[in-house]
Amino acid sequence: MLRFVVRRLVLLIPILIGLSILVFLWIRLLPGGPAQALLGERGTDAQVAQIERQYGLDEPIHVQYWKYVQKVARGDFGNSIGTRRPVTDELKQRFPATIELAFAAMLFSVLLGIPLGFFAAKKYGTALDHASLVVSLLGISIPIFFLAIILKYVFAVKLGWLPTVGRISVLIDLEHPTNFYVLDAIIAGNMSALWDVLKHLILPAVALGSIPLAVIARITRAAVLDVQNEDYVRTARAKGVAPRLVDTRHILRNALLPIATIIGLQTGLLLSGAVLTETVFAWPGLGTWLVTAIEARDFPVLQGGILFVSVVFVLVNLLVDVMYAVINPRIRYS
Amino acid sequence: MSVAELESREIQLEAPSGLWREAWQRLRRNPGAIVGFVLVITFALVALFAPLIAPDDPRAQDLSLLREGCCPGPSTEHWFGVDALGRDEFSRVVYGARFSLLIGVVAVAVGLSVGLVLGAIAGYIGGFVDSLIMRLMDIMLSIPGLLLAIGIVAALGPGLTQIMIAVGATQIPIFARLLRGSILAQRENDFVLAARAVGVPRRIILASHILPNAISPVIVQGTLALATAIIDVAGLGFLGLGPQDPSTPEWGTMLTNTTRYLQTAPHLAIIPGVAIVISVLGFNLIGDGLREALDPKLRGRG
């Protein structure tokens, strides 16, 4: 097990090097550099040259790359060209926002998806089963941003129950030691702030959670259908184990394997969905950050941001594989 | 007629049918797949005959139709209402079918063909080439799909062709991995060994023995990829990376500024959105039906 983890971590190194080179080259392929984006069309050649010198953009590309790698190794992603703040500072604010959103979305989809799939399988062929199939089909067929717009229209614009944009109301005063606003509110013991933060979280989380909800419900249903006809389930029933125990210990426990894998895979995909959800709800996370950075040709933000997101993505996938081995004693990685 | 005769007749009925015929039989009995076919065929017909169906030019503006700065909803004149520039929404949605279908099909064709070539090479040649290709695919997969697509569009500049390439590129690693895995599984089969033993050249073994057997998961994935491609294309359009001419009736682009008019004109968001859902639903239903129909574990069962 340990050897497997170590080997996977070692395999990460070439991927990360390749990735950093790719991102580095790609950004330099973008039409129009940061100097043009910053100065607009009226910038003179001299001004452009000055900014390029200031950010070291006039040096040969391999020199730029080597300098960049050395800085990254020290945990320095450079300064954003747009806001002039260190990229790491912005990352510290943006990353918790996206993680909080992704976590809420995952919680929503797991808490709803597993029971939905489980009971659909138990009541195979009934109305509930059909309803779960429809939910999972619609979940993967509705574009996230469209669902987000509809939710916003119904619950924020028409009914006025929930806020339309952002993470917290402007009037609420809250310290942000962790930048996870839910945690911040709990630490401060500020219940009205907590309530406000949760209200802001609901719609984006439901929109973002729709795809994992669909996939989890579907996989759970299939897995339970598969497992409940196994010999050991029949044996358990025959020897008189309480139906409830059979459900939890024998069926759900074994159905959990494919479910856990899918949850892990979906966690990675959430990062893609977050870009669109954040755009609709003006959520100040990584997605909106990177999209604005592309428009502004903010090289340091793009390099640091994409590299960071990809590392998280790769690590999550590794974690999934490890988890998989932990839950499934039949799999032994060597 | 004796029972034995009845059974032998049944056996005769089943015996000659190949994988594809059997799959088709099963697909025809799957109500979900039928609905999927109906939706996709409707979608394709609308795209094909858009000029005949649409009552107006999708780009023709008529600002005199606007009331109080925005857009009247559905009426007998304009079935789906008009948009913020006084263009007929029904005509725009109808023409939008063309763009979505075209972009989706071309994007998947790009991803599929490049992915298949890479996957086939990796799976059949193996060794160093295999490692090189698959590590490259790993790198592509380590960037979240939509970000990769955004990145490619950003490098190439916004536009329809660029979107097709970008969405197609995100699908390359999926197809490459799928085909490689499928080929590795087929390569050890007895009939492949037999072909090699009698001296059939490698590329013919690949083309006529391995590929046909490895291709069915690719077809299922291809159908589902069409659904994903339509969603991704709409997503890029929604983020403002779509066609450079903003009057182009592309569904995702049509949704871009609708949040501003949600209070007064929700139809502007709902109509193109529903169009996307319907077309995506169609491909997903067919893909699911195909998966069940082609699953060897289910073959031979009713």
XYZ file of C-alpha atoms in Angstrom:
636
model
C 0.000 0.000 0.000
C 2.697 2.474 1.051
C 4.750 1.467 -1.959
C 1.791 2.105 -4.214
C 1.281 5.594 -2.807
C 4.975 6.418 -3.094
C 5.099 5.145 -6.657
C 2.074 7.207 -7.614
C 3.640 10.279 -6.021
C 6.845 9.700 -7.977
C 4.826 9.341 -11.178
C 3.332 12.741 -10.403
C 6.701 14.430 -10.932
C 6.930 14.015 -14.732
C 3.257 14.952 -15.020
C 3.820 18.142 -13.063
C 6.946 19.073 -15.034
C 5.158 18.436 -18.318
C 2.164 20.372 -17.101
C 4.185 23.386 -15.982
C 6.040 23.534 -19.325
C 2.770 23.194 -21.221
C 1.030 25.917 -19.216
C 4.085 28.155 -19.469
C 4.307 27.817 -23.263
C 0.560 28.030 -23.753
C 0.323 31.328 -21.924
C 2.993 32.799 -24.155
C 0.988 31.718 -27.185
C -1.954 33.862 -26.122
C -2.508 36.706 -28.569
C -1.632 40.080 -27.002
C 0.530 40.105 -23.891
C -0.207 41.565 -20.439
C 1.412 44.867 -21.413
C -1.146 45.436 -24.163
C -3.977 44.298 -21.890
C -2.815 46.657 -19.153
C -2.152 49.697 -21.345
C -4.969 49.245 -23.833
C -4.526 50.296 -27.421
C -2.928 53.607 -26.584
C 0.246 52.153 -25.038
C 3.416 53.235 -26.820
C 6.127 50.762 -27.758
C 8.360 52.229 -25.066
C 5.728 51.669 -22.358
C 5.147 48.103 -23.541
C 8.883 47.448 -23.473
C 9.132 48.901 -19.992
C 6.407 46.668 -18.571
C 7.895 43.646 -20.305
C 11.255 44.448 -18.747
C 9.639 44.945 -15.355
C 8.079 41.468 -15.413
C 11.064 39.837 -17.137
C 9.074 39.089 -20.274
C 11.857 40.254 -22.589
C 14.231 37.435 -21.682
C 14.598 34.195 -23.691
C 11.767 31.802 -22.897
C 13.859 29.019 -21.335
C 15.453 31.570 -18.994
C 11.984 32.804 -18.013
C 10.847 29.254 -17.379
C 13.873 28.366 -15.243
C 13.472 31.523 -13.145
C 9.795 30.741 -12.736
C 10.460 27.178 -11.578
C 12.984 28.428 -9.020
C 10.459 30.895 -7.643
C 7.635 28.361 -7.525
C 9.890 25.964 -5.632
C 10.125 28.663 -2.954
C 6.336 28.983 -2.900
C 6.372 32.274 -4.789
C 3.979 32.446 -7.741
C 4.823 36.079 -8.493
C 2.512 39.088 -8.406
C -0.712 39.482 -10.307
C -0.190 41.972 -13.118
C -3.744 43.271 -12.727
C -3.997 43.778 -8.942
C -0.211 43.783 -8.175
C -0.887 41.524 -5.185
C 1.017 38.254 -4.712
C -0.720 35.382 -6.493
C -0.445 33.276 -3.336
C -2.418 35.909 -1.371
C -5.263 35.845 -3.844
C -5.095 32.057 -3.937
C -5.581 31.997 -0.175
C -8.867 33.866 -0.574
C -10.117 32.266 -3.767
C -9.306 28.647 -3.049
C -11.380 28.377 0.171
C -14.321 29.970 -1.652
C -14.266 27.296 -4.337
C -13.610 24.471 -1.875
C -16.486 25.609 0.328
C -18.779 25.651 -2.701
C -17.543 22.293 -3.987
C -17.845 20.697 -0.544
C -21.415 21.949 -0.118
C -22.281 20.685 -3.587
C -20.785 17.272 -2.815
C -22.621 17.085 0.505
C -25.891 17.881 -1.227
C -25.372 15.281 -3.943
C -24.206 12.506 -1.609
C -26.911 13.046 1.014
C -29.600 13.029 -1.648
C -28.066 10.751 -4.274
C -27.242 7.668 -2.187
C -30.691 7.350 -0.546
C -32.384 8.069 -3.888
C -30.407 5.375 -5.677
C -30.746 2.936 -2.797
C -34.519 3.181 -2.480
C -34.931 3.194 -6.264
C -33.168 -0.165 -6.365
C -35.138 -1.517 -3.406
C -38.394 -0.492 -5.094
C -37.212 -1.596 -8.529
C -39.737 -0.844 -11.259
C -41.984 1.368 -9.140
C -42.769 5.057 -9.537
C -39.924 5.945 -7.187
C -37.504 3.992 -9.361
C -38.690 5.773 -12.488
C -38.448 9.121 -10.720
C -34.833 8.418 -9.805
C -34.045 7.515 -13.412
C -35.601 10.753 -14.622
C -33.666 12.763 -12.024
C -30.379 11.196 -13.019
C -31.058 11.650 -16.710
C -32.045 15.300 -16.323
C -29.113 15.922 -14.001
C -26.600 15.066 -16.689
C -28.596 16.690 -19.490
C -29.159 20.149 -18.003
C -26.171 22.448 -18.457
C -25.029 23.688 -15.044
C -25.230 27.338 -16.001
C -28.794 26.952 -17.270
C -29.885 25.225 -14.051
C -28.118 27.978 -12.115
C -30.014 30.665 -14.033
C -33.344 28.882 -13.496
C -32.702 28.414 -9.749
C -31.721 32.052 -9.494
C -34.868 33.111 -11.338
C -37.236 31.020 -9.224
C -35.754 31.280 -5.720
C -33.952 34.607 -5.831
C -35.782 36.792 -8.343
C -39.385 35.511 -8.184
C -39.728 34.218 -4.624
C -37.006 36.391 -3.108
C -36.110 33.654 -0.572
C -32.400 33.547 -1.284
C -29.751 36.076 -2.329
C -28.771 36.319 -5.997
C -24.994 36.804 -5.897
C -21.882 36.637 -3.723
C -20.870 34.783 -0.552
C -22.138 37.137 2.153
C -24.289 40.250 2.460
C -22.310 43.517 2.356
C -23.816 44.753 5.599
C -22.596 41.824 7.660
C -19.348 42.373 9.506
C -17.294 39.198 9.850
C -13.604 38.477 10.420
C -12.112 35.985 7.974
C -9.337 34.037 9.670
C -9.834 30.950 7.463
C -11.656 32.390 4.438
C -14.070 29.473 4.719
C -16.989 31.756 5.559
C -19.029 29.013 7.233
C -16.103 28.255 9.543
C -15.425 31.959 10.060
C -18.994 32.537 11.206
C -18.861 29.545 13.562
C -15.523 30.688 15.018
C -16.923 34.165 15.574
C -20.049 32.610 17.105
C -22.086 34.913 14.903
C -25.328 33.046 14.177
C -26.923 35.657 11.930
C -23.761 35.724 9.814
C -23.765 31.923 9.634
C -27.374 31.941 8.472
C -26.563 34.586 5.868
C -23.542 32.663 4.578
C -25.542 29.425 4.354
C -28.305 31.190 2.440
C -25.743 32.405 -0.082
C -24.360 28.898 -0.400
C -27.609 27.025 -1.142
C -28.337 27.892 -4.776
C -24.780 27.626 -6.127
C -24.307 24.336 -4.255
C -27.513 22.842 -5.636
C -26.638 23.934 -9.174
C -23.095 22.607 -8.953
C -24.251 19.442 -7.193
C -26.774 18.495 -9.861
C -24.371 16.469 -12.002
C -22.787 14.481 -9.148
C -26.294 13.950 -7.743
C -27.396 12.392 -11.012
C -24.309 10.235 -11.347
C -24.291 9.109 -7.707
C -27.984 8.189 -7.733
C -27.492 6.210 -10.893
C -24.388 4.339 -9.758
C -25.917 3.620 -6.345
C -29.007 2.167 -7.964
C -26.971 -0.035 -10.303
C -24.614 -1.145 -7.513
C -27.445 -2.036 -5.121
C -29.289 -3.936 -7.856
C -26.080 -5.843 -8.511
C -25.293 -6.645 -4.899
C -28.739 -7.544 -3.637
C -28.823 -10.722 -5.716
C -25.474 -11.980 -4.432
C -25.324 -15.312 -2.636
C -24.164 -13.798 0.641
C -27.202 -11.523 0.729
C -29.513 -14.486 0.213
C -27.628 -16.433 2.877
C -27.941 -13.555 5.322
C -31.656 -13.312 4.696
C -32.103 -17.080 4.931
C -30.448 -17.287 8.312
C -32.783 -14.597 9.575
C -30.633 -11.487 9.788
C -32.887 -8.470 10.350
C -33.750 -6.877 6.968
C -32.354 -3.570 8.143
C -29.016 -5.108 8.985
C -28.885 -6.874 5.631
C -29.524 -3.539 3.946
C -26.761 -1.699 5.739
C -24.137 -4.341 6.486
C -24.393 -6.561 3.439
C -25.872 -4.543 0.622
C -24.865 -0.932 1.199
C -21.420 -1.798 2.490
C -20.570 -3.664 -0.693
C -22.361 -1.241 -2.990
C -20.221 1.528 -1.524
C -17.207 0.556 -3.636
C -18.299 1.851 -7.029
C -20.058 4.743 -5.283
C -16.854 5.876 -3.586
C -14.951 5.756 -6.872
C -17.560 7.830 -8.634
C -17.661 10.382 -5.811
C -13.919 10.840 -6.150
C -14.059 11.242 -9.907
C -16.880 13.750 -9.594
C -14.906 15.822 -7.097
C -12.390 16.528 -9.825
C -15.103 17.430 -12.307
C -16.621 19.857 -9.814
C -13.663 22.136 -10.482
C -14.798 22.476 -14.097
C -18.407 23.062 -13.139
C -17.358 25.649 -10.579
C -16.169 27.978 -13.355
C -19.703 28.251 -14.743
C -21.549 28.241 -11.423
C -19.277 30.935 -10.047
C -19.907 33.064 -13.122
C -23.691 32.952 -12.711
C -23.620 33.685 -8.964
C -20.627 36.085 -9.017
C -18.944 33.738 -6.538
C -15.430 35.051 -5.796
C -13.671 31.704 -6.293
C -10.977 30.200 -8.508
C -13.266 29.922 -11.542
C -14.159 33.590 -11.871
C -10.560 34.469 -10.991
C -9.093 32.413 -13.838
C -11.668 33.574 -16.381
C -10.901 37.238 -15.639
C -7.189 36.438 -15.690
C -7.508 35.038 -19.211
C -9.274 38.193 -20.379
C -6.610 40.388 -18.761
C -3.727 38.152 -19.936
C -2.573 38.070 -16.328
C 0.289 35.579 -16.862
C 1.335 35.039 -13.220
C -2.255 34.397 -12.110
C -2.887 31.989 -14.990
C 0.335 30.069 -14.465
C -0.073 29.806 -10.722
C -3.825 29.233 -10.807
C -3.926 26.516 -13.437
C -0.895 24.771 -11.987
C -2.485 24.843 -8.552
C -5.880 23.610 -9.741
C -4.250 20.799 -11.702
C -2.165 19.702 -8.718
C -5.299 19.598 -6.560
C -7.072 17.648 -9.293
C -4.264 15.088 -9.572
C -3.993 14.717 -5.791
C -7.742 14.155 -5.475
C -7.497 11.390 -8.050
C -4.649 9.792 -6.127
C -6.670 10.016 -2.941
C -9.540 8.266 -4.721
C -7.315 5.369 -5.711
C -5.991 5.037 -2.167
C -9.491 5.227 -0.682
C -10.560 2.584 -3.139
C -7.915 0.215 -1.841
C -8.893 0.946 1.749
C -12.568 0.167 1.220
C -11.969 -2.809 -1.023
C -9.784 -5.398 0.668
C -9.841 -7.460 -2.523
C -7.707 -4.884 -4.301
C -4.055 -4.867 -3.417
C -1.943 -2.394 -5.318
C 1.607 -3.501 -5.818
C -46.025 -28.817 -32.523
C -43.834 -30.397 -29.875
C -41.929 -28.459 -27.291
C -38.686 -29.617 -28.854
C -39.719 -28.214 -32.202
C -40.664 -24.902 -30.655
C -37.338 -24.665 -28.905
C -35.355 -25.569 -31.982
C -37.182 -22.878 -33.883
C -36.283 -20.341 -31.223
C -32.680 -21.398 -31.396
C -32.747 -21.019 -35.159
C -34.178 -17.542 -34.804
C -31.405 -16.468 -32.497
C -28.480 -18.216 -34.078
C -27.624 -16.181 -37.191
C -27.928 -12.741 -35.631
C -24.593 -10.972 -35.178
C -23.652 -8.465 -32.539
C -24.981 -5.480 -34.459
C -28.266 -7.000 -35.537
C -28.906 -8.193 -32.007
C -27.998 -4.784 -30.623
C -30.406 -3.144 -33.030
C -33.183 -5.542 -31.945
C -32.574 -4.685 -28.303
C -32.354 -0.983 -29.030
C -35.718 -1.027 -30.786
C -37.364 -2.475 -27.697
C -35.895 0.173 -25.400
C -38.448 2.980 -24.911
C -35.795 5.395 -23.667
C -33.705 4.917 -26.783
C -36.798 5.419 -28.992
C -37.521 8.735 -27.291
C -33.852 9.609 -27.761
C -34.017 8.851 -31.483
C -37.189 10.923 -31.861
C -35.549 13.895 -30.097
C -32.319 13.662 -32.068
C -34.079 13.209 -35.406
C -36.310 16.209 -34.665
C -33.225 18.182 -33.700
C -31.454 17.201 -36.922
C -34.499 17.986 -39.075
C -34.885 21.423 -37.467
C -31.204 22.097 -38.117
C -31.462 20.896 -41.712
C -34.630 22.785 -42.627
C -34.036 25.866 -40.471
C -34.578 28.340 -43.351
C -37.985 26.776 -44.082
C -39.124 26.590 -40.446
C -37.959 29.959 -39.157
C -40.432 32.758 -39.951
C -37.823 35.534 -39.702
C -34.169 36.219 -40.320
C -32.487 35.277 -36.997
C -30.191 38.305 -37.253
C -32.795 40.887 -38.284
C -33.260 43.483 -35.542
C -36.470 45.446 -35.029
C -36.010 47.821 -32.124
C -39.559 49.139 -32.554
C -40.837 45.863 -31.031
C -39.243 46.606 -27.661
C -41.422 47.859 -24.806
C -39.867 49.804 -21.928
C -36.305 48.877 -22.867
C -36.883 45.183 -23.131
C -38.517 42.437 -24.809
C -42.131 41.315 -25.071
C -42.758 37.629 -24.367
C -44.516 35.087 -26.563
C -47.309 36.346 -28.855
C -49.021 35.113 -32.003
C -46.654 37.272 -34.068
C -43.542 35.999 -32.312
C -44.134 32.542 -30.811
C -41.207 32.691 -28.409
C -41.159 36.480 -28.045
C -38.295 38.726 -29.124
C -34.867 39.323 -27.595
C -33.242 42.510 -26.304
C -32.511 43.694 -29.847
C -35.968 42.885 -31.182
C -34.936 39.705 -32.974
C -37.439 36.863 -33.302
C -36.493 34.331 -30.591
C -38.166 31.392 -32.343
C -36.114 31.921 -35.499
C -32.955 32.253 -33.438
C -33.560 28.999 -31.570
C -34.313 27.199 -34.827
C -31.125 28.429 -36.476
C -29.267 27.728 -33.244
C -29.921 24.017 -33.786
C -27.605 24.223 -36.822
C -24.725 25.624 -34.839
C -25.099 23.255 -31.902
C -25.359 20.177 -34.110
C -22.514 21.229 -36.388
C -20.166 22.238 -33.583
C -21.023 19.153 -31.535
C -20.475 16.714 -34.398
C -17.252 18.335 -35.596
C -15.884 18.597 -32.044
C -16.548 14.920 -31.337
C -15.134 13.983 -34.749
C -11.913 15.824 -33.861
C -11.645 14.229 -30.425
C -12.648 10.808 -31.681
C -10.301 10.617 -34.657
C -7.221 11.969 -32.909
C -7.996 9.966 -29.766
C -8.538 6.758 -31.719
C -5.311 7.078 -33.668
C -3.315 7.769 -30.507
C -5.090 5.025 -28.557
C -4.616 2.478 -31.335
C -0.922 3.280 -31.673
C -0.385 3.164 -27.909
C -2.349 -0.034 -27.446
C -0.925 -1.937 -30.365
C 2.700 -0.854 -30.415
C 3.111 -0.635 -26.654
C 6.479 -0.044 -24.965
C 8.028 3.411 -25.034
C 5.524 4.862 -27.516
C 2.693 3.683 -25.298
C 4.181 5.330 -22.198
C 4.880 8.560 -24.040
C 1.355 8.874 -25.459
C -0.393 7.872 -22.259
C 1.670 10.258 -20.065
C 0.725 13.045 -22.462
C -2.910 12.030 -22.081
C -2.450 12.044 -18.288
C -1.191 15.622 -18.473
C -4.214 16.654 -20.540
C -6.531 14.894 -18.128
C -4.928 16.640 -15.174
C -6.343 19.972 -16.309
C -10.101 20.166 -15.647
C -11.884 19.839 -19.006
C -13.596 23.192 -19.215
C -10.442 25.053 -18.139
C -8.479 23.251 -20.849
C -11.105 24.236 -23.416
C -11.114 27.845 -22.181
C -7.334 27.858 -22.385
C -7.309 26.609 -25.965
C -9.949 29.120 -27.034
C -7.970 31.857 -25.302
C -4.855 30.900 -27.257
C -6.636 30.568 -30.604
C -9.043 33.456 -30.106
C -12.829 33.175 -29.772
C -14.846 31.786 -32.657
C -16.781 28.769 -33.912
C -13.832 26.828 -35.384
C -11.759 27.461 -32.281
C -14.550 26.177 -30.031
C -14.822 23.000 -32.076
C -11.079 22.381 -31.766
C -11.074 23.203 -28.051
C -13.991 20.952 -27.131
C -12.656 18.206 -29.389
C -9.230 18.409 -27.759
C -10.675 17.863 -24.291
C -12.152 14.580 -25.529
C -8.964 13.204 -27.083
C -7.610 11.568 -23.888
C -10.952 9.918 -23.113
C -11.111 8.181 -26.487
C -7.403 7.361 -26.493
C -7.640 5.654 -23.083
C -10.824 3.839 -23.993
C -9.517 2.399 -27.239
C -6.137 1.518 -25.753
C -7.787 -0.420 -22.935
C -10.123 -2.125 -25.334
C -7.271 -3.103 -27.672
C -5.143 -4.448 -24.835
C -8.070 -6.662 -23.876
C -8.540 -7.856 -27.468
C -4.854 -8.355 -28.228
C -4.559 -11.520 -26.186
C -7.572 -13.166 -27.789
C -7.209 -16.542 -29.498
C -8.278 -15.279 -32.896
C -5.585 -12.609 -32.787
C -2.965 -15.184 -31.850
C -4.245 -17.402 -34.666
C -3.994 -14.572 -37.189
C -0.460 -13.827 -36.056
C 0.470 -17.488 -36.247
C -0.535 -17.694 -39.913
C 1.489 -14.572 -40.665
C -1.111 -11.860 -41.153
C 0.650 -8.451 -41.187
C 0.325 -6.369 -38.012
C -1.600 -3.496 -39.502
C -4.179 -5.862 -41.016
C -4.582 -7.645 -37.686
C -5.170 -4.257 -36.104
C -7.578 -3.049 -38.765
C -9.638 -6.152 -39.397
C -9.379 -8.258 -36.236
C -8.808 -5.989 -33.277
C -10.508 -2.700 -34.137
C -13.926 -4.087 -35.074
C -14.086 -5.907 -31.760
C -12.733 -3.027 -29.725
C -14.997 -0.416 -31.234
C -18.337 -0.902 -29.479
C -17.438 0.957 -26.262
C -16.114 3.738 -28.500
C -19.478 4.048 -30.244
C -21.300 4.301 -26.924
C -18.807 6.868 -25.678
C -19.060 8.769 -28.951
C -22.815 9.192 -28.574
C -22.497 10.319 -24.970
C -19.627 12.606 -26.015
C -21.968 14.382 -28.420
C -24.160 15.276 -25.444
C -21.157 16.532 -23.470
C -19.858 18.450 -26.480
C -23.150 20.318 -26.915
C -23.116 21.266 -23.227
C -19.449 22.326 -23.319
C -19.914 24.370 -26.468
C -22.883 26.131 -24.903
C -20.812 26.698 -21.756
C -18.006 28.350 -23.735
C -20.560 30.445 -25.585
C -22.131 31.391 -22.261
C -18.745 32.589 -20.967
C -18.488 34.845 -24.001
C -15.942 32.751 -25.894
C -18.357 31.792 -28.655
C -18.730 33.126 -32.189
C -17.118 36.524 -32.606
C -20.178 37.963 -34.303
C -22.556 38.306 -31.331
C -25.593 38.165 -33.589
C -24.829 34.505 -34.388
C -27.765 32.510 -32.968
C -25.740 30.035 -30.892
C -27.673 28.699 -27.888
C -24.994 29.232 -25.259
C -24.237 32.737 -26.486
C -27.972 33.518 -26.448
C -27.993 32.733 -22.718
C -25.067 35.014 -21.896
C -26.750 38.260 -20.943
C -30.136 36.877 -19.999
C -29.525 37.146 -16.241
C -29.852 40.922 -16.663
C -33.409 40.544 -17.936
C -34.516 37.732 -15.629
C -37.029 39.957 -13.867
C -38.761 41.168 -17.020
C -38.002 38.600 -19.704
C -37.359 35.113 -18.289
C -38.292 33.572 -21.654
C -34.925 34.715 -23.026
C -33.166 32.371 -20.599
C -35.673 29.542 -20.620
C -36.111 28.994 -24.361
C -32.512 28.473 -25.506
C -31.855 26.548 -22.281
C -34.686 24.121 -22.942
C -33.456 23.673 -26.510
C -30.033 22.645 -25.161
C -31.596 20.250 -22.644
C -33.761 18.561 -25.284
C -30.900 17.927 -27.711
C -28.546 16.746 -24.961
C -31.250 14.497 -23.524
C -31.695 12.881 -26.937
C -28.042 11.912 -27.272
C -27.858 10.728 -23.664
C -30.884 8.470 -24.129
C -29.461 6.939 -27.301
C -26.063 6.507 -25.650
C -27.588 4.720 -22.668
C -29.675 2.512 -24.940
C -26.608 1.634 -27.008
C -24.609 0.825 -23.917
C -27.233 -1.623 -22.742
C -27.704 -3.043 -26.230
C -23.991 -3.605 -26.839
C -23.096 -4.865 -23.373
C -21.837 -8.404 -23.955
C -22.916 -9.380 -20.442
C -26.520 -8.677 -21.369
C -26.414 -10.293 -24.804
C -28.792 -13.144 -25.399
C -31.093 -11.996 -22.627
C -34.426 -10.529 -23.592
